């Protein structure tokens, strides 16, 4: 598929092309740009990502210069990826390269009448690129981890009590490029009450177990930043801390600095990426393991001693019901062209018998919203229950994509892809 057919899926990209700042995601193929919220999972977990590719290209007009810049970024990104994974450049044709590229990420761009200057990221389809590079296409991902971003400023900590620049930085982070299966929350409903800054200091497993089960997560990751300003508008120093679990097991810490308040977003975006790298390193070293005490207990265990019969032999304890043992968490992607469609989908999922909890991890009005659903039964049963209520359902590996027939475009004809963060959260 040629580069000219890559379509815009974030509505602000047109403005960014003129302003020359910000970040947007460009996806290959599709029928065109339905706007999507930036806090949704933008890509799946099946991509190699190369960032920071700089291009400076001239053309006959602005569009030709931009297309030339994207094509050059593809080639430079492939060379960088090849060297990182194999130590040399794998030579391929332009047509093959076009088929490997699944998206272009605009990190920063300036578009003139005949010139295009940009810093771009390139996403390569992992399944297609891995055989050419001679590497494994499989990715080991962590169990689902609830991410709790906490901003400390002026001695006050803020998580989901209200929106912060730190939360916005996590919304911009592309979860699918990480080996951590993040559960990223939207900050609506009970989020502010259950997950405030004070909750990060509580160690009680019972309360944490209830919260994590509500959001379909196995454990919690805490990403904290403390901002220090020398004077208003002046230099900012951010101290970042990555922790794991209710006991706040320290994973790592680092500091970053920018010269003015204008660089705050850049500082926080860099901090998110470095904290993610710390979590990924902890996962590869076997440190990032869920606390077994946080595992949800589907049935209450009796506190009395096991009864015995007259011969002193223990009476067998009744086994847990099959429905409790079969409880699993699935990702549901739902087309939400407007707020009414989003509310209807939430109500429909929670009204299905067997659904223990349903938590929204990403809201994208005009696009695809993502929910995590804990259900007593296999995914096929959940699909049948949805279809019986009039939903059009597509099934993937642990993922369902649902929509109301005739309820809007939004990509219902595509195969469902696992949500990156599951995931998303953020």
Short mmCIF file of C-alpha atoms in Angstrom, two decimals:
data_model
loop_
_atom_site.label_atom_id
_atom_site.label_comp_id
_atom_site.label_asym_id
_atom_site.label_seq_id
_atom_site.Cartn_x
_atom_site.Cartn_y
_atom_site.Cartn_z
CA UNK A 1 0.00 0.00 0.00
CA UNK A 2 1.50 3.33 -1.09
CA UNK A 3 2.40 6.11 1.27
CA UNK A 4 -0.12 8.45 -0.34
CA UNK A 5 -2.95 6.32 1.04
CA UNK A 6 -2.00 6.73 4.67
CA UNK A 7 -4.94 8.37 6.43
CA UNK A 8 -5.16 10.65 9.42
CA UNK A 9 -6.89 9.26 12.52
CA UNK A 10 -6.31 12.07 15.00
CA UNK A 11 -8.42 15.13 14.21
CA UNK A 12 -5.85 17.72 15.30
CA UNK A 13 -3.19 16.68 12.82
CA UNK A 14 -4.29 19.24 10.23
CA UNK A 15 -3.69 22.03 12.70
CA UNK A 16 -0.39 20.50 13.78
CA UNK A 17 0.80 20.53 10.19
CA UNK A 18 0.49 24.33 10.23
CA UNK A 19 1.64 24.92 13.80
CA UNK A 20 4.68 22.65 13.54
CA UNK A 21 4.36 21.22 17.03
CA UNK A 22 2.75 18.38 18.98
CA UNK A 23 2.34 14.72 18.15
CA UNK A 24 -0.17 12.85 16.01
CA UNK A 25 -0.61 9.34 14.70
CA UNK A 26 -1.00 8.49 11.03
CA UNK A 27 -2.33 5.05 10.20
CA UNK A 28 -1.95 3.20 6.94
CA UNK A 29 -4.98 2.36 4.85
CA UNK A 30 -8.57 2.66 5.95
CA UNK A 31 -11.38 4.86 4.67
CA UNK A 32 -10.29 8.11 6.20
CA UNK A 33 -10.06 10.15 9.28
CA UNK A 34 -12.67 9.58 11.89
CA UNK A 35 -11.45 11.69 14.80
CA UNK A 36 -10.38 9.74 17.87
CA UNK A 37 -9.50 10.86 21.35
CA UNK A 38 -5.79 10.93 22.00
CA UNK A 39 -6.15 8.88 25.18
CA UNK A 40 -7.28 5.81 23.25
CA UNK A 41 -4.94 2.98 22.33
CA UNK A 42 -3.68 4.19 18.97
CA UNK A 43 -1.75 1.13 17.84
CA UNK A 44 -1.72 -2.51 18.71
CA UNK A 45 1.13 -4.42 20.30
CA UNK A 46 2.35 -5.92 17.02
CA UNK A 47 4.64 -3.14 15.81
CA UNK A 48 8.33 -2.33 15.84
CA UNK A 49 8.60 1.41 16.53
CA UNK A 50 11.52 3.64 15.53
CA UNK A 51 11.33 7.20 16.82
CA UNK A 52 13.31 10.37 16.32
CA UNK A 53 13.79 10.09 12.54
CA UNK A 54 14.62 13.57 11.22
CA UNK A 55 13.87 14.59 7.62
CA UNK A 56 14.31 17.79 5.60
CA UNK A 57 12.80 17.44 2.12
CA UNK A 58 11.86 19.84 -0.69
CA UNK A 59 9.18 19.22 -3.32
CA UNK A 60 7.13 20.92 -6.02
CA UNK A 61 4.47 21.73 -3.46
CA UNK A 62 3.72 21.23 0.23
CA UNK A 63 2.01 17.86 -0.23
CA UNK A 64 4.80 16.49 -2.44
CA UNK A 65 7.41 17.60 0.11
CA UNK A 66 5.49 15.92 2.92
CA UNK A 67 5.05 12.67 1.02
CA UNK A 68 8.75 12.71 0.18
CA UNK A 69 9.59 13.27 3.84
CA UNK A 70 7.46 10.30 4.91
CA UNK A 71 9.06 8.07 2.29
CA UNK A 72 12.55 9.11 3.38
CA UNK A 73 11.57 8.50 7.02
CA UNK A 74 10.48 4.96 6.10
CA UNK A 75 13.88 4.19 4.59
CA UNK A 76 15.87 5.81 7.42
CA UNK A 77 13.67 4.12 10.02
CA UNK A 78 14.19 0.70 8.42
CA UNK A 79 17.96 1.19 8.39
CA UNK A 80 17.91 2.19 12.05
CA UNK A 81 15.71 -0.76 13.01
CA UNK A 82 17.89 -3.22 11.06
CA UNK A 83 21.06 -2.03 12.75
CA UNK A 84 19.48 -2.18 16.20
CA UNK A 85 18.24 -5.75 15.79
CA UNK A 86 20.82 -7.35 13.50
CA UNK A 87 23.85 -5.07 13.38
CA UNK A 88 23.54 -4.48 9.63
CA UNK A 89 21.05 -3.06 7.12
CA UNK A 90 18.69 -5.55 5.46
CA UNK A 91 18.26 -4.44 1.84
CA UNK A 92 14.65 -4.43 0.59
CA UNK A 93 12.78 -2.76 -2.27
CA UNK A 94 10.57 0.29 -1.88
CA UNK A 95 7.43 -1.74 -2.57
CA UNK A 96 8.36 -4.24 0.15
CA UNK A 97 9.12 -1.40 2.53
CA UNK A 98 5.68 0.13 1.87
CA UNK A 99 4.04 -3.16 2.82
CA UNK A 100 5.98 -3.31 6.12
CA UNK A 101 5.10 0.19 7.34
CA UNK A 102 1.92 0.24 9.42
CA UNK A 103 2.02 3.91 10.41
CA UNK A 104 3.90 7.20 10.62
CA UNK A 105 4.04 9.08 13.94
CA UNK A 106 4.45 12.85 13.64
CA UNK A 107 6.51 13.93 16.65
CA UNK A 108 7.13 17.43 15.29
CA UNK A 109 6.75 18.94 11.83
CA UNK A 110 7.01 22.23 9.92
CA UNK A 111 5.29 22.42 6.55
CA UNK A 112 6.17 25.16 4.07
CA UNK A 113 5.11 25.83 0.46
CA UNK A 114 7.84 23.56 -0.95
CA UNK A 115 9.70 22.26 2.11
CA UNK A 116 8.98 19.73 4.86
CA UNK A 117 11.02 19.55 8.07
CA UNK A 118 9.99 17.01 10.68
CA UNK A 119 10.94 14.57 13.39
CA UNK A 120 8.98 11.37 12.78
CA UNK A 121 8.46 7.90 14.13
CA UNK A 122 7.87 4.85 11.94
CA UNK A 123 5.83 1.77 12.88
CA UNK A 124 6.73 -1.51 11.18
CA UNK A 125 4.41 -4.51 11.19
CA UNK A 126 6.12 -6.97 13.52
CA UNK A 127 4.74 -10.10 11.86
CA UNK A 128 6.02 -9.09 8.42
CA UNK A 129 9.29 -7.43 9.42
CA UNK A 130 10.52 -10.11 11.85
CA UNK A 131 11.09 -12.86 9.23
CA UNK A 132 13.03 -10.45 7.00
CA UNK A 133 15.23 -9.40 9.90
CA UNK A 134 15.60 -12.98 11.17
CA UNK A 135 14.29 -12.17 14.65
CA UNK A 136 11.40 -13.43 16.71
CA UNK A 137 8.07 -11.75 16.14
CA UNK A 138 6.73 -12.80 19.53
CA UNK A 139 6.47 -10.27 22.34
CA UNK A 140 6.39 -11.21 26.01
CA UNK A 141 3.97 -8.85 27.74
CA UNK A 142 3.39 -8.35 31.42
CA UNK A 143 0.19 -9.19 33.27
CA UNK A 144 -2.32 -6.32 33.23
CA UNK A 145 -0.97 -3.49 35.39
CA UNK A 146 -3.00 -0.51 36.59
CA UNK A 147 -0.96 2.67 36.10
CA UNK A 148 -1.36 5.35 38.80
CA UNK A 149 0.23 8.66 37.67
CA UNK A 150 0.82 11.05 40.58
CA UNK A 151 1.99 14.65 40.20
CA UNK A 152 3.58 16.39 43.20
CA UNK A 153 3.66 20.15 42.96
CA UNK A 154 3.71 22.68 45.79
CA UNK A 155 3.66 19.87 48.34
CA UNK A 156 0.34 18.51 47.02
CA UNK A 157 -0.10 15.18 45.31
CA UNK A 158 -2.70 14.70 42.56
CA UNK A 159 -3.65 11.49 40.78
CA UNK A 160 -7.21 11.38 39.37
CA UNK A 161 -8.71 14.13 41.55
CA UNK A 162 -8.50 16.43 38.52
CA UNK A 163 -6.67 16.51 35.23
CA UNK A 164 -2.95 17.28 35.29
CA UNK A 165 -0.15 17.71 32.76
CA UNK A 166 1.31 14.41 34.01
CA UNK A 167 -1.90 12.53 33.24
CA UNK A 168 -2.01 14.16 29.80
CA UNK A 169 1.53 12.92 29.15
CA UNK A 170 0.42 9.36 29.91
CA UNK A 171 -2.55 9.80 27.58
CA UNK A 172 -0.17 10.75 24.77
CA UNK A 173 2.04 7.71 25.36
CA UNK A 174 1.40 4.90 22.85
CA UNK A 175 0.74 1.90 25.06
CA UNK A 176 0.99 -0.65 22.26
CA UNK A 177 4.71 -0.02 21.84
CA UNK A 178 5.42 -1.21 25.39
CA UNK A 179 5.81 -4.73 26.77
CA UNK A 180 3.83 -3.60 29.82
CA UNK A 181 0.11 -4.28 29.58
CA UNK A 182 -1.05 -1.00 31.10
CA UNK A 183 -4.59 -0.42 32.33
CA UNK A 184 -4.92 3.33 31.77
CA UNK A 185 -7.98 5.02 33.23
CA UNK A 186 -9.93 7.95 31.88
CA UNK A 187 -10.40 9.64 35.25
CA UNK A 188 -14.20 9.52 35.16
CA UNK A 189 -16.78 7.99 37.48
CA UNK A 190 -15.32 6.62 40.72
CA UNK A 191 -11.67 6.94 39.58
CA UNK A 192 -11.02 10.12 41.57
CA UNK A 193 -12.47 8.60 44.74
CA UNK A 194 -10.79 5.18 44.51
CA UNK A 195 -7.43 6.23 43.12
CA UNK A 196 -6.28 9.47 44.69
CA UNK A 197 -2.76 10.36 45.79
CA UNK A 198 -3.43 9.12 49.33
CA UNK A 199 -4.28 5.65 48.02
CA UNK A 200 -0.65 5.21 46.92
CA UNK A 201 0.41 5.13 50.60
CA UNK A 202 -2.09 2.45 51.67
CA UNK A 203 -0.77 -1.09 51.89
CA UNK A 204 -3.94 -2.99 52.76
CA UNK A 205 -4.26 -5.88 50.30
CA UNK A 206 -8.01 -6.24 50.76
CA UNK A 207 -8.82 -2.73 49.54
CA UNK A 208 -6.28 -2.92 46.72
CA UNK A 209 -7.66 -6.31 45.69
CA UNK A 210 -11.15 -4.86 45.35
CA UNK A 211 -9.89 -1.88 43.31
CA UNK A 212 -7.79 -3.98 40.96
CA UNK A 213 -10.64 -6.41 40.37
CA UNK A 214 -12.91 -3.46 39.55
CA UNK A 215 -10.55 -2.39 36.76
CA UNK A 216 -9.48 -5.84 35.58
CA UNK A 217 -5.83 -5.48 36.63
CA UNK A 218 -3.41 -7.87 38.35
CA UNK A 219 -1.27 -5.31 40.17
CA UNK A 220 -0.52 -1.59 40.32
CA UNK A 221 2.36 0.50 38.97
CA UNK A 222 2.96 3.98 40.40
CA UNK A 223 4.55 6.68 38.27
CA UNK A 224 5.32 9.81 40.32
CA UNK A 225 6.86 13.12 39.33
CA UNK A 226 7.77 15.99 41.62
CA UNK A 227 8.11 19.34 39.85
CA UNK A 228 10.33 22.10 41.19
CA UNK A 229 10.28 25.58 39.63
CA UNK A 230 12.94 28.20 40.34
CA UNK A 231 10.50 31.01 39.46
CA UNK A 232 7.29 31.32 37.41
CA UNK A 233 8.01 30.64 33.75
CA UNK A 234 11.61 29.68 34.48
CA UNK A 235 13.50 26.38 34.60
CA UNK A 236 11.66 23.27 35.77
CA UNK A 237 13.26 20.21 37.35
CA UNK A 238 11.25 17.01 37.44
CA UNK A 239 12.17 14.11 39.74
CA UNK A 240 10.57 10.89 38.50
CA UNK A 241 10.00 7.77 40.60
CA UNK A 242 8.77 4.39 39.33
CA UNK A 243 7.29 2.00 41.91
CA UNK A 244 5.45 -1.30 41.92
CA UNK A 245 2.74 -2.77 44.14
CA UNK A 246 0.93 -1.60 47.29
CA UNK A 247 4.27 -1.55 49.15
CA UNK A 248 5.67 0.90 46.55
CA UNK A 249 8.68 -1.24 45.75
CA UNK A 250 11.12 1.23 44.16
CA UNK A 251 12.00 0.35 40.57
CA UNK A 252 14.06 3.41 39.73
CA UNK A 253 14.43 7.19 39.94
CA UNK A 254 15.86 9.93 37.73
CA UNK A 255 15.66 13.70 37.19
CA UNK A 256 15.13 15.84 34.06
CA UNK A 257 15.36 19.58 33.51
CA UNK A 258 14.04 22.11 31.00
CA UNK A 259 14.96 25.78 30.74
CA UNK A 260 11.45 27.23 30.68
CA UNK A 261 7.80 26.43 31.32
CA UNK A 262 7.29 26.01 27.56
CA UNK A 263 9.23 22.75 27.74
CA UNK A 264 7.03 21.14 30.42
CA UNK A 265 5.18 18.83 28.01
CA UNK A 266 8.46 17.70 26.47
CA UNK A 267 9.92 17.02 29.93
CA UNK A 268 6.91 14.96 30.98
CA UNK A 269 6.75 13.03 27.68
CA UNK A 270 10.40 12.09 28.09
CA UNK A 271 9.73 11.12 31.69
CA UNK A 272 6.90 8.78 30.67
CA UNK A 273 9.13 7.01 28.16
CA UNK A 274 11.96 6.58 30.66
CA UNK A 275 9.63 5.31 33.38
CA UNK A 276 8.20 2.82 30.89
CA UNK A 277 11.76 1.70 30.12
CA UNK A 278 12.35 1.13 33.84
CA UNK A 279 9.20 -0.98 34.07
CA UNK A 280 10.20 -2.96 30.96
CA UNK A 281 13.65 -3.62 32.38
CA UNK A 282 12.10 -4.79 35.67
CA UNK A 283 9.81 -7.12 33.71
CA UNK A 284 12.72 -8.65 31.79
CA UNK A 285 14.63 -9.16 35.06
CA UNK A 286 11.69 -10.94 36.68
CA UNK A 287 11.06 -8.18 39.23
CA UNK A 288 7.65 -7.12 37.96
CA UNK A 289 5.56 -9.98 39.32
CA UNK A 290 2.00 -9.55 40.61
CA UNK A 291 1.59 -9.91 44.36
CA UNK A 292 -0.25 -13.24 44.91
CA UNK A 293 -2.16 -11.63 47.81
CA UNK A 294 -3.85 -9.34 45.27
CA UNK A 295 -5.45 -12.22 43.36
CA UNK A 296 -9.22 -11.83 43.47
CA UNK A 297 -10.99 -14.43 45.58
CA UNK A 298 -14.24 -15.37 43.89
CA UNK A 299 -15.68 -17.13 46.95
CA UNK A 300 -15.37 -16.45 50.67
CA UNK A 301 -13.26 -18.96 52.56
CA UNK A 302 -14.79 -20.23 55.83
CA UNK A 303 -12.82 -19.31 58.93
CA UNK A 304 -13.96 -22.31 60.93
CA UNK A 305 -11.95 -25.51 61.07
CA UNK A 306 -12.71 -28.16 58.50
CA UNK A 307 -15.48 -30.41 59.86
CA UNK A 308 -14.67 -34.03 60.51
CA UNK A 309 -16.80 -37.15 60.65
CA UNK A 310 -16.96 -39.60 63.57
CA UNK A 311 -13.83 -41.45 62.39
CA UNK A 312 -11.86 -38.21 62.46
CA UNK A 313 -11.52 -37.99 58.68
CA UNK A 314 -11.96 -34.62 57.10
CA UNK A 315 -15.18 -34.01 55.27
CA UNK A 316 -14.49 -32.87 51.70
CA UNK A 317 -15.04 -29.15 51.23
CA UNK A 318 -17.41 -28.29 48.40
CA UNK A 319 -15.54 -27.04 45.35
CA UNK A 320 -16.06 -23.56 43.98
CA UNK A 321 -18.70 -23.24 41.32
CA UNK A 322 -17.68 -23.59 37.72
CA UNK A 323 -18.72 -20.02 36.96
CA UNK A 324 -16.38 -18.62 39.61
CA UNK A 325 -13.45 -20.69 38.38
CA UNK A 326 -14.07 -19.58 34.79
CA UNK A 327 -14.06 -15.84 35.43
CA UNK A 328 -11.80 -14.11 32.92
CA UNK A 329 -11.11 -10.56 31.79
CA UNK A 330 -11.60 -9.63 28.15
CA UNK A 331 -11.01 -6.47 26.14
CA UNK A 332 -14.05 -5.08 24.34
CA UNK A 333 -13.60 -2.46 21.63
CA UNK A 334 -16.82 -0.59 20.88
CA UNK A 335 -17.61 1.96 18.20
CA UNK A 336 -18.78 5.14 19.91
CA UNK A 337 -19.76 7.82 17.36
CA UNK A 338 -21.26 9.96 20.12
CA UNK A 339 -21.80 10.12 23.86
CA UNK A 340 -25.19 8.41 23.68
CA UNK A 341 -23.63 5.41 21.93
CA UNK A 342 -20.93 5.23 24.59
CA UNK A 343 -23.48 5.26 27.44
CA UNK A 344 -25.60 2.63 25.69
CA UNK A 345 -22.64 0.30 25.21
CA UNK A 346 -21.63 0.61 28.88
CA UNK A 347 -25.17 -0.16 30.03
CA UNK A 348 -25.48 -3.09 27.63
CA UNK A 349 -22.28 -4.74 28.82
CA UNK A 350 -23.07 -4.35 32.51
CA UNK A 351 -26.57 -5.76 31.96
CA UNK A 352 -25.37 -9.09 30.55
CA UNK A 353 -25.70 -12.00 33.02
CA UNK A 354 -22.28 -13.24 34.07
CA UNK A 355 -20.53 -9.87 33.74
CA UNK A 356 -18.92 -9.17 37.12
CA UNK A 357 -17.43 -5.80 36.24
CA UNK A 358 -16.97 -3.48 33.28
CA UNK A 359 -14.39 -0.69 33.37
CA UNK A 360 -13.75 1.83 30.61
CA UNK A 361 -10.03 2.18 29.93
CA UNK A 362 -10.23 4.53 26.94
CA UNK A 363 -12.93 6.86 25.60
CA UNK A 364 -12.85 7.94 21.94
CA UNK A 365 -16.03 9.69 20.82
CA UNK A 366 -16.11 9.39 17.05
CA UNK A 367 -13.76 6.42 17.17
CA UNK A 368 -13.19 3.18 19.10
CA UNK A 369 -13.54 3.15 22.89
CA UNK A 370 -12.05 0.32 24.95
CA UNK A 371 -13.46 -1.50 27.98
CA UNK A 372 -12.23 -4.32 30.22
CA UNK A 373 -14.93 -6.80 31.11
CA UNK A 374 -14.70 -9.53 33.76
CA UNK A 375 -17.04 -12.33 32.69
CA UNK A 376 -17.96 -15.74 34.09
CA UNK A 377 -17.37 -17.86 31.04
CA UNK A 378 -15.46 -18.15 27.76
CA UNK A 379 -15.27 -15.29 25.31
CA UNK A 380 -17.53 -17.17 22.91
CA UNK A 381 -20.37 -17.08 25.43
CA UNK A 382 -19.95 -13.33 25.88
CA UNK A 383 -20.04 -12.91 22.13
CA UNK A 384 -23.26 -14.93 21.87
CA UNK A 385 -24.87 -12.87 24.64
CA UNK A 386 -24.01 -9.64 22.82
CA UNK A 387 -25.25 -10.91 19.48
CA UNK A 388 -28.51 -11.99 21.11
CA UNK A 389 -29.01 -8.35 22.13
CA UNK A 390 -28.57 -7.06 18.59
CA UNK A 391 -24.88 -6.20 18.55
CA UNK A 392 -22.62 -6.93 15.58
CA UNK A 393 -19.58 -8.69 17.07
CA UNK A 394 -16.12 -9.59 15.76
CA UNK A 395 -13.90 -11.86 17.83
CA UNK A 396 -10.12 -11.86 18.16
CA UNK A 397 -7.68 -13.37 20.65
CA UNK A 398 -9.20 -12.25 23.95
CA UNK A 399 -10.77 -9.26 22.19
CA UNK A 400 -14.27 -8.43 20.97
CA UNK A 401 -15.15 -5.51 18.72
CA UNK A 402 -18.83 -4.58 18.86
CA UNK A 403 -21.12 -2.11 17.15
CA UNK A 404 -24.76 -1.54 16.51
CA UNK A 405 -25.65 -2.49 12.88
CA UNK A 406 -25.96 0.74 10.94
CA UNK A 407 -24.70 2.69 13.93
CA UNK A 408 -21.81 4.47 12.20
CA UNK A 409 -18.60 3.83 10.35
CA UNK A 410 -15.61 3.76 12.65
CA UNK A 411 -13.91 0.72 11.17
CA UNK A 412 -16.39 -2.01 11.89
CA UNK A 413 -15.16 -3.98 8.89
CA UNK A 414 -11.64 -4.37 10.26
CA UNK A 415 -10.49 -7.31 12.30
CA UNK A 416 -10.32 -6.58 16.01
CA UNK A 417 -6.85 -5.90 17.36
CA UNK A 418 -5.77 -6.21 20.98
CA UNK A 419 -5.83 -2.84 22.63
CA UNK A 420 -2.40 -1.69 23.59
CA UNK A 421 -2.64 -1.07 27.16
CA UNK A 422 -5.49 -2.72 27.52
CA UNK A 423 -5.46 -1.53 27.68
CA UNK A 424 -5.29 2.09 27.95
CA UNK A 425 -5.40 3.58 29.57
CA UNK A 426 -4.77 5.24 30.36
#
